[in-house]
Amino acid sequence: MAQDSVEKVVCVFCGSSSGKSPEYMKAAERMGQLIYENRWGLVYGGGTTGMMGCVAKAAATRGAPVEGIIPKALIEREQAGQTPDAASYGKTTVVYDMHTRKRMMGQKSDAFIALPGGYGTAEELFEVITWNQLGIHSRPIVLLNTEGFYDGLMAWINNSVDAGFVSELNKKIVVCVNTPEEAIKAVNEYVPPEGRLALDWSVQSPTKD
């Protein structure tokens, strides 16, 4: 599939570990397959292990355009200085810091889907949520809640609304679903909520819109 034939490019955040439940890797595999079947491209964090490698390989080996963006320090640690095999994991872009990685992932993506993961996944997820709230972008942000992984996060969001720290409208920035199929549907049907800040970020926006 040629890059110029894709309908949209989705950025997937997820763990570089496999997790304890086999359902996590199954969800990653299915997500990569559906990205290809829907004629989407994939941007991800550039690793080859765990869920991150699984979703990339599932998309790339079927023919979807895939780009991994990874800091040089992680290439040295995780890949012994070698970039991942392009036939298995798509194109790899090596950058020099985490901030550049996140900025480029934002610039290249039309939507964001978060699968289960650890601190890095949470940090990437919360940044794009904040960007949406501040009006830096208006793109879909979807949580794939495999095995109830994001139940705690959704409870925290609801508690933040009840406590007066997040508005009821901004709660709708994030869509939580249970299956990869529902994640595709949520991206396609996403409507940016009202109540987001209408700030002018045109001079230094890290994202497309």
Coordinates of N, CA and C in Angstrom, one line a residue:
M1 N 0.9 -1.2 0.0 CA 0.0 0.0 0.0 C 0.9 1.2 0.0
A2 N 0.7 2.1 -1.0 CA 1.5 3.3 -1.0 C 1.1 4.3 0.0
Q3 N 2.1 5.1 0.5 CA 1.8 6.1 1.5 C 0.7 7.1 1.1
D4 N 0.7 7.5 -0.2 CA -0.3 8.5 -0.6 C -1.7 7.9 -0.8
S5 N -1.8 6.6 -0.6 CA -3.1 6.0 -0.8 C -3.8 5.7 0.5
V6 N -3.2 6.0 1.7 CA -3.8 5.8 3.0 C -4.9 6.8 3.2
E7 N -5.9 6.4 3.9 CA -7.0 7.3 4.3 C -6.7 8.2 5.5
K8 N -6.0 7.7 6.4 CA -5.5 8.4 7.6 C -4.3 7.7 8.2
V9 N -3.6 8.5 9.0 CA -2.5 7.9 9.8 C -2.8 7.9 11.2
V10 N -2.7 6.8 11.9 CA -3.0 6.7 13.3 C -1.8 6.5 14.1
C11 N -1.6 7.2 15.2 CA -0.5 7.0 16.1 C -1.0 6.1 17.2
V12 N -0.2 5.0 17.5 CA -0.6 4.0 18.5 C 0.5 4.1 19.6
F13 N 0.0 4.4 20.8 CA 0.8 4.3 22.0 C 0.6 3.0 22.7
C14 N 1.6 2.3 23.2 CA 1.4 1.0 23.9 C 2.8 0.6 24.5
G15 N 2.7 -0.4 25.3 CA 3.9 -0.9 26.0 C 4.9 -1.6 25.1
S16 N 6.2 -1.5 25.5 CA 7.3 -2.2 24.9 C 7.4 -3.6 25.5
S17 N 6.6 -3.9 26.5 CA 6.5 -5.2 27.1 C 5.2 -5.9 26.6
S18 N 5.1 -7.2 26.8 CA 3.9 -7.9 26.3 C 2.8 -7.9 27.3
G19 N 3.1 -7.6 28.6 CA 2.1 -7.7 29.6 C 1.8 -9.2 30.0
K20 N 1.2 -9.4 31.2 CA 1.0 -10.7 31.7 C -0.1 -11.5 31.0
S21 N -1.2 -10.8 30.6 CA -2.3 -11.5 29.9 C -2.1 -11.6 28.4
P22 N -2.3 -12.8 27.9 CA -2.1 -12.9 26.4 C -3.1 -12.1 25.6
E23 N -4.2 -11.6 26.3 CA -5.1 -10.8 25.6 C -4.5 -9.4 25.1
Y24 N -3.5 -9.0 25.8 CA -2.9 -7.7 25.4 C -2.2 -7.8 24.0
M25 N -1.4 -8.9 23.8 CA -0.8 -9.1 22.5 C -1.8 -9.4 21.4
K26 N -2.8 -10.1 21.8 CA -3.9 -10.4 20.8 C -4.5 -9.1 20.3
A27 N -4.7 -8.2 21.2 CA -5.3 -6.9 20.9 C -4.4 -6.1 20.0
A28 N -3.1 -6.2 20.3 CA -2.1 -5.4 19.5 C -2.0 -6.0 18.1
E29 N -2.0 -7.3 18.0 CA -2.0 -8.0 16.7 C -3.2 -7.6 15.8
R30 N -4.4 -7.6 16.5 CA -5.6 -7.3 15.8 C -5.7 -5.8 15.4
M31 N -5.1 -5.0 16.2 CA -5.1 -3.5 15.9 C -4.3 -3.3 14.7
G32 N -3.1 -3.9 14.6 CA -2.3 -3.8 13.4 C -2.9 -4.3 12.2
Q33 N -3.6 -5.4 12.3 CA -4.3 -6.0 11.1 C -5.4 -5.0 10.7
L34 N -6.2 -4.4 11.6 CA -7.3 -3.5 11.2 C -6.7 -2.2 10.6
I35 N -5.6 -1.8 11.1 CA -5.0 -0.6 10.5 C -4.7 -0.8 9.0
Y36 N -4.2 -2.0 8.7 CA -4.0 -2.3 7.3 C -5.3 -2.5 6.5
E37 N -6.3 -3.2 7.1 CA -7.5 -3.4 6.4 C -8.3 -2.2 6.1
N38 N -8.1 -1.2 7.0 CA -8.8 0.1 6.8 C -8.1 1.1 6.0
R39 N -7.0 0.7 5.4 CA -6.1 1.5 4.5 C -5.6 2.7 5.3
W40 N -5.2 2.5 6.5 CA -4.6 3.5 7.3 C -3.0 3.3 7.4
G41 N -2.3 4.3 7.7 CA -0.9 4.2 8.0 C -0.7 4.2 9.6
L42 N 0.4 3.8 10.0 CA 0.7 3.7 11.4 C 2.0 4.5 11.8
V43 N 1.9 5.3 12.8 CA 3.1 5.9 13.4 C 3.1 5.3 14.9
Y44 N 4.3 5.0 15.3 CA 4.5 4.4 16.7 C 5.9 4.7 17.2
G45 N 6.2 4.2 18.4 CA 7.4 4.6 19.1 C 8.7 3.9 18.6
G46 N 8.6 3.0 17.6 CA 9.8 2.5 17.0 C 10.4 1.3 17.6
G47 N 9.9 0.7 18.6 CA 10.4 -0.5 19.2 C 10.0 -1.8 18.5
T48 N 10.7 -2.9 18.8 CA 10.3 -4.1 18.1 C 9.8 -5.2 19.1
T49 N 9.8 -4.8 20.4 CA 9.4 -5.8 21.4 C 8.0 -5.5 22.0
G50 N 7.5 -6.5 22.6 CA 6.2 -6.3 23.3 C 5.1 -5.9 22.4
M51 N 4.1 -5.2 22.9 CA 2.9 -4.8 22.2 C 3.3 -3.8 21.1
M52 N 4.3 -3.0 21.3 CA 4.7 -2.0 20.4 C 5.2 -2.7 19.1
G53 N 6.1 -3.7 19.2 CA 6.6 -4.4 18.1 C 5.5 -5.2 17.4
C54 N 4.6 -5.7 18.2 CA 3.5 -6.6 17.7 C 2.6 -5.8 16.8
V55 N 2.1 -4.6 17.2 CA 1.2 -3.9 16.4 C 1.9 -3.4 15.1
A56 N 3.1 -3.0 15.2 CA 3.9 -2.5 14.0 C 4.1 -3.6 13.0
K57 N 4.5 -4.8 13.5 CA 4.7 -5.9 12.6 C 3.5 -6.4 12.0
A58 N 2.4 -6.4 12.7 CA 1.1 -6.9 12.2 C 0.6 -5.9 11.0
A59 N 0.9 -4.7 11.1 CA 0.5 -3.7 10.1 C 1.5 -3.7 8.9
A60 N 2.8 -3.7 9.2 CA 3.8 -3.6 8.2 C 3.9 -4.8 7.3
T61 N 3.9 -6.0 7.9 CA 4.0 -7.2 7.1 C 2.8 -7.5 6.2
R62 N 1.7 -6.8 6.5 CA 0.5 -6.9 5.6 C 0.6 -5.8 4.5
G63 N 1.4 -4.8 4.6 CA 1.6 -3.8 3.6 C 1.2 -2.4 4.0
A64 N 0.8 -2.2 5.2 CA 0.5 -0.8 5.6 C 1.7 0.0 5.8
P65 N 1.7 1.3 5.4 CA 2.8 2.2 5.7 C 3.0 2.3 7.2
V66 N 4.2 2.1 7.7 CA 4.5 2.2 9.1 C 5.7 3.0 9.3
E67 N 5.7 3.9 10.3 CA 6.9 4.6 10.6 C 7.1 4.6 12.1
G68 N 8.2 4.1 12.6 CA 8.6 4.1 14.0 C 9.5 5.3 14.2
I69 N 9.3 6.0 15.3 CA 10.1 7.2 15.6 C 10.7 6.9 17.0
I70 N 12.0 6.8 17.1 CA 12.7 6.4 18.3 C 14.0 7.2 18.6
P71 N 14.2 7.6 19.8 CA 15.4 8.3 20.2 C 16.6 7.4 20.0
K72 N 17.8 8.0 19.7 CA 19.0 7.2 19.5 C 19.4 6.4 20.7
A73 N 19.2 7.0 21.9 CA 19.5 6.3 23.1 C 18.8 4.9 23.2
L74 N 17.5 4.9 22.8 CA 16.8 3.7 22.9 C 17.2 2.7 21.8
I75 N 17.6 3.2 20.7 CA 18.1 2.3 19.6 C 19.4 1.6 20.2
E76 N 20.2 2.3 20.9 CA 21.5 1.8 21.4 C 21.1 0.7 22.5
R77 N 20.1 0.9 23.3 CA 19.8 0.0 24.4 C 19.0 -1.2 23.9
E78 N 18.0 -0.9 23.1 CA 17.0 -2.0 22.7 C 17.4 -2.8 21.5
Q79 N 18.2 -2.1 20.5 CA 18.4 -2.7 19.3 C 19.9 -2.9 19.0
A80 N 20.8 -2.7 20.0 CA 22.2 -2.8 19.9 C 22.7 -1.9 18.8
G81 N 22.1 -0.7 18.6 CA 22.5 0.3 17.7 C 22.0 0.1 16.3
Q82 N 21.2 -1.0 16.0 CA 20.7 -1.3 14.7 C 19.3 -0.9 14.6
T83 N 18.9 -0.3 13.4 CA 17.5 0.1 13.2 C 16.7 -1.2 12.9
P84 N 15.5 -1.2 13.3 CA 14.6 -2.4 13.0 C 14.5 -2.7 11.5
D85 N 14.3 -4.0 11.2 CA 14.1 -4.4 9.8 C 12.9 -3.8 9.2
A86 N 13.1 -3.1 8.1 CA 12.0 -2.3 7.4 C 10.9 -3.2 6.9
A87 N 11.2 -4.4 6.5 CA 10.2 -5.3 6.0 C 9.3 -5.8 7.1
S88 N 9.8 -5.9 8.3 CA 9.0 -6.3 9.4 C 8.3 -5.2 10.2
Y89 N 9.0 -4.0 10.3 CA 8.5 -3.0 11.2 C 8.4 -1.6 10.5
G90 N 8.6 -1.6 9.2 CA 8.4 -0.3 8.5 C 9.6 0.6 8.6
K91 N 9.4 1.8 8.2 CA 10.5 2.8 8.2 C 10.8 3.2 9.7
T92 N 12.1 3.4 10.0 CA 12.5 3.9 11.3 C 13.1 5.3 11.2
T93 N 12.7 6.2 11.9 CA 13.3 7.6 12.0 C 13.9 7.7 13.4
V94 N 15.2 8.0 13.4 CA 15.9 8.1 14.6 C 16.1 9.6 15.0
V95 N 15.7 9.9 16.2 CA 15.8 11.3 16.7 C 16.7 11.3 17.9
Y96 N 16.9 12.5 18.5 CA 17.9 12.6 19.6 C 17.3 12.9 21.0
D97 N 16.0 13.0 21.0 CA 15.4 13.2 22.4 C 13.9 12.8 22.3
M98 N 13.3 12.7 23.5 CA 11.9 12.2 23.6 C 11.0 13.3 23.2
H99 N 11.3 14.6 23.4 CA 10.5 15.7 23.0 C 10.3 15.7 21.4
T100 N 11.4 15.5 20.7 CA 11.3 15.5 19.2 C 10.5 14.3 18.8
R101 N 10.6 13.2 19.4 CA 9.8 12.0 19.1 C 8.4 12.3 19.2
K102 N 7.9 12.8 20.4 CA 6.5 13.1 20.6 C 6.0 14.2 19.6
R103 N 6.8 15.2 19.3 CA 6.4 16.2 18.4 C 6.2 15.6 17.0
M104 N 7.1 14.8 16.5 CA 7.0 14.2 15.2 C 5.8 13.3 15.1
M105 N 5.6 12.5 16.2 CA 4.4 11.6 16.2 C 3.1 12.4 16.1
G106 N 3.1 13.5 16.8 CA 1.9 14.4 16.7 C 1.7 15.0 15.3
Q107 N 2.8 15.4 14.7 CA 2.8 16.1 13.4 C 2.3 15.1 12.3
K108 N 2.6 13.8 12.4 CA 2.3 12.9 11.4 C 1.0 12.1 11.5
S109 N 0.2 12.4 12.6 CA -0.9 11.6 12.9 C -2.2 12.3 12.8
D110 N -3.3 11.6 12.4 CA -4.6 12.1 12.3 C -5.5 11.6 13.5
A111 N -5.0 10.7 14.3 CA -5.7 10.1 15.4 C -4.7 9.4 16.3
F112 N -5.2 9.2 17.6 CA -4.3 8.6 18.6 C -5.1 7.4 19.2
I113 N -4.5 6.3 19.3 CA -5.1 5.1 20.0 C -4.1 4.6 21.0
A114 N -4.5 4.5 22.3 CA -3.7 4.0 23.3 C -4.1 2.6 23.7
L115 N -3.2 1.7 23.6 CA -3.3 0.3 24.1 C -2.7 0.3 25.5
P116 N -2.8 -0.8 26.2 CA -2.2 -0.9 27.5 C -0.7 -0.7 27.4
G117 N -0.2 -0.1 28.5 CA 1.3 0.2 28.5 C 1.6 0.8 29.9
G118 N 2.9 1.2 30.0 CA 3.4 1.7 31.3 C 3.5 3.2 31.4
Y119 N 4.5 3.7 32.1 CA 4.7 5.1 32.3 C 4.8 5.9 30.9
G120 N 5.6 5.3 30.0 CA 5.7 6.0 28.7 C 4.4 6.2 28.0
T121 N 3.6 5.1 28.0 CA 2.3 5.2 27.3 C 1.5 6.2 28.0
A122 N 1.4 6.3 29.3 CA 0.6 7.2 30.0 C 1.1 8.6 29.7
E123 N 2.4 8.9 29.7 CA 2.9 10.2 29.4 C 2.6 10.7 28.0
E124 N 2.7 9.8 27.0 CA 2.3 10.2 25.7 C 0.8 10.5 25.6
L125 N 0.1 9.6 26.2 CA -1.4 9.8 26.2 C -1.8 11.1 26.8
F126 N -1.3 11.4 28.0 CA -1.8 12.6 28.7 C -1.3 13.9 27.9
E127 N -0.2 13.8 27.2 CA 0.2 15.0 26.5 C -0.8 15.3 25.3
V128 N -1.2 14.3 24.6 CA -2.1 14.5 23.5 C -3.5 14.9 24.0
I129 N -3.9 14.4 25.1 CA -5.2 14.8 25.8 C -5.1 16.3 26.1
T130 N -4.0 16.7 26.7 CA -3.8 18.1 27.0 C -3.8 19.0 25.8
W131 N -3.1 18.5 24.8 CA -3.1 19.3 23.5 C -4.5 19.5 23.0
N132 N -5.3 18.5 23.1 CA -6.7 18.6 22.6 C -7.4 19.6 23.5
Q133 N -7.3 19.5 24.8 CA -8.0 20.4 25.7 C -7.6 21.9 25.4
L134 N -6.4 22.1 25.1 CA -5.9 23.5 24.9 C -6.1 24.0 23.4
G135 N -6.7 23.1 22.6 CA -7.0 23.5 21.2 C -5.8 23.4 20.3
I136 N -4.8 22.7 20.7 CA -3.6 22.5 19.8 C -4.0 21.6 18.6
H137 N -4.8 20.6 18.9 CA -5.4 19.8 17.9 C -6.8 19.4 18.3
S138 N -7.5 18.8 17.3 CA -8.9 18.4 17.6 C -9.1 16.9 17.1
R139 N -8.1 16.1 17.2 CA -8.2 14.8 16.7 C -8.6 13.7 17.7
P140 N -9.1 12.6 17.2 CA -9.6 11.5 18.1 C -8.5 11.0 19.0
I141 N -8.9 10.7 20.3 CA -8.1 10.1 21.3 C -8.9 8.9 21.8
V142 N -8.4 7.7 21.6 CA -9.2 6.5 21.9 C -8.4 5.6 22.8
L143 N -9.0 5.1 23.9 CA -8.4 4.1 24.7 C -8.9 2.7 24.4
L144 N -8.0 1.8 24.1 CA -8.4 0.4 23.9 C -8.3 -0.3 25.3
N145 N -9.5 -0.5 25.9 CA -9.5 -1.0 27.3 C -9.5 -2.5 27.4
T146 N -8.5 -3.1 26.9 CA -8.4 -4.6 26.9 C -8.3 -5.1 28.3
E147 N -9.1 -6.1 28.7 CA -9.1 -6.7 30.0 C -9.3 -5.6 31.1
G148 N -10.1 -4.5 30.8 CA -10.4 -3.5 31.7 C -9.2 -2.7 32.2
F149 N -8.1 -2.7 31.3 CA -6.8 -2.0 31.7 C -7.0 -0.6 32.1
Y150 N -7.9 0.1 31.4 CA -8.1 1.6 31.6 C -9.3 1.9 32.5
D151 N -9.8 0.9 33.2 CA -10.9 1.2 34.1 C -10.5 2.2 35.2
G152 N -9.3 2.0 35.7 CA -8.8 2.9 36.7 C -8.6 4.4 36.2
L153 N -8.1 4.5 35.0 CA -7.9 5.8 34.4 C -9.3 6.5 34.2
M154 N -10.3 5.8 33.7 CA -11.6 6.3 33.5 C -12.2 6.7 34.8
A155 N -12.0 6.0 35.9 CA -12.5 6.3 37.2 C -11.8 7.6 37.7
W156 N -10.5 7.8 37.4 CA -9.8 9.0 37.8 C -10.3 10.2 37.0
I157 N -10.6 10.0 35.7 CA -11.2 11.1 35.0 C -12.6 11.5 35.6
N158 N -13.4 10.5 35.9 CA -14.7 10.8 36.5 C -14.6 11.5 37.8
N159 N -13.6 11.1 38.6 CA -13.3 11.7 39.9 C -12.9 13.1 39.7
S160 N -12.0 13.4 38.7 CA -11.6 14.7 38.4 C -12.7 15.6 38.0
V161 N -13.7 15.1 37.3 CA -14.9 15.9 36.9 C -15.7 16.2 38.2
D162 N -15.9 15.2 39.0 CA -16.7 15.4 40.3 C -16.0 16.4 41.2
A163 N -14.6 16.4 41.2 CA -13.9 17.3 42.1 C -13.7 18.7 41.5
G164 N -14.1 18.9 40.2 CA -14.0 20.2 39.7 C -12.7 20.5 38.9
F165 N -11.9 19.5 38.6 CA -10.7 19.8 37.9 C -10.7 19.5 36.4
V166 N -11.7 18.8 36.0 CA -11.9 18.5 34.6 C -13.4 18.8 34.3
S167 N -13.7 19.6 33.2 CA -15.1 19.9 32.9 C -15.8 18.7 32.4
E168 N -17.1 18.6 32.5 CA -17.9 17.5 31.9 C -17.7 17.5 30.4
L169 N -17.6 18.6 29.8 CA -17.4 18.6 28.3 C -16.0 18.0 28.0
N170 N -15.0 18.4 28.7 CA -13.6 17.9 28.4 C -13.4 16.5 28.7
K171 N -14.3 15.9 29.5 CA -14.3 14.5 29.8 C -14.4 13.7 28.5
K172 N -15.2 14.3 27.5 CA -15.5 13.7 26.3 C -14.3 13.7 25.3
I173 N -13.2 14.3 25.6 CA -12.0 14.3 24.7 C -11.6 12.9 24.5
V174 N -11.7 12.1 25.6 CA -11.2 10.7 25.5 C -12.4 9.7 25.3
V175 N -12.2 8.8 24.4 CA -13.2 7.8 24.1 C -12.7 6.4 24.5
C176 N -13.4 5.7 25.4 CA -12.9 4.4 25.8 C -13.7 3.3 25.2
V177 N -13.0 2.3 24.6 CA -13.7 1.2 24.0 C -13.0 -0.1 24.4
N178 N -13.7 -1.2 24.1 CA -13.2 -2.5 24.6 C -12.5 -3.4 23.5
T179 N -12.7 -3.1 22.2 CA -12.2 -4.0 21.2 C -11.5 -3.2 20.1
P180 N -10.5 -3.7 19.4 CA -9.9 -3.0 18.3 C -10.9 -2.5 17.2
E181 N -11.9 -3.4 17.0 CA -13.0 -3.0 16.0 C -13.7 -1.7 16.5
E182 N -14.0 -1.6 17.8 CA -14.6 -0.4 18.3 C -13.7 0.8 18.3
A183 N -12.4 0.5 18.4 CA -11.4 1.6 18.3 C -11.5 2.3 16.9
I184 N -11.5 1.4 15.9 CA -11.6 1.9 14.5 C -12.9 2.8 14.4
K185 N -14.0 2.3 14.8 CA -15.3 3.0 14.7 C -15.2 4.3 15.5
A186 N -14.6 4.3 16.7 CA -14.5 5.5 17.5 C -13.7 6.6 16.8
V187 N -12.6 6.2 16.1 CA -11.8 7.2 15.4 C -12.6 7.8 14.3
N188 N -13.3 6.9 13.5 CA -14.1 7.4 12.4 C -15.3 8.3 12.8
E189 N -15.8 8.1 14.0 CA -17.0 8.8 14.4 C -16.7 9.9 15.4
Y190 N -15.5 10.2 15.7 CA -15.1 11.1 16.7 C -15.6 12.5 16.3
V191 N -16.2 13.2 17.3 CA -16.5 14.6 17.2 C -15.9 15.4 18.3
P192 N -15.0 16.4 18.0 CA -14.4 17.1 19.1 C -15.4 17.8 20.0
P193 N -15.3 17.6 21.3 CA -16.3 18.2 22.2 C -16.2 19.7 22.3
E194 N -17.3 20.3 22.6 CA -17.3 21.7 22.9 C -16.7 22.0 24.2
G195 N -16.3 23.2 24.5 CA -15.7 23.6 25.8 C -14.2 23.5 25.8
R196 N -13.6 23.1 24.7 CA -12.1 23.2 24.6 C -11.6 24.6 24.5
L197 N -10.4 24.9 24.9 CA -9.9 26.3 24.8 C -9.6 26.6 23.3
A198 N -10.0 27.8 22.9 CA -9.8 28.2 21.5 C -8.6 29.2 21.5
L199 N -7.4 28.6 21.7 CA -6.2 29.4 21.7 C -5.5 29.4 20.4
D200 N -4.7 30.4 20.1 CA -4.0 30.5 18.8 C -2.6 29.9 19.0
W201 N -2.4 28.7 18.4 CA -1.1 28.0 18.5 C -0.5 28.0 17.1
S202 N -0.9 28.8 16.2 CA -0.5 28.7 14.8 C 1.0 28.9 14.6
V203 N 1.7 29.7 15.5 CA 3.1 29.9 15.3 C 4.0 28.7 15.7
Q204 N 3.6 28.0 16.8 CA 4.4 27.0 17.3 C 3.7 25.6 17.5
S205 N 2.6 25.4 16.8 CA 1.9 24.2 17.0 C 2.7 23.0 16.6
P206 N 2.8 21.9 17.5 CA 3.5 20.7 17.1 C 2.7 19.7 16.3
T207 N 1.5 20.1 15.9 CA 0.6 19.2 15.2 C 0.0 19.7 13.9
K208 N -0.6 18.9 13.2 CA -1.1 19.2 11.8 C -2.1 20.4 11.9
D209 N -3.1 20.3 12.8 CA -4.2 21.3 12.8 C -4.2 22.2 14.0

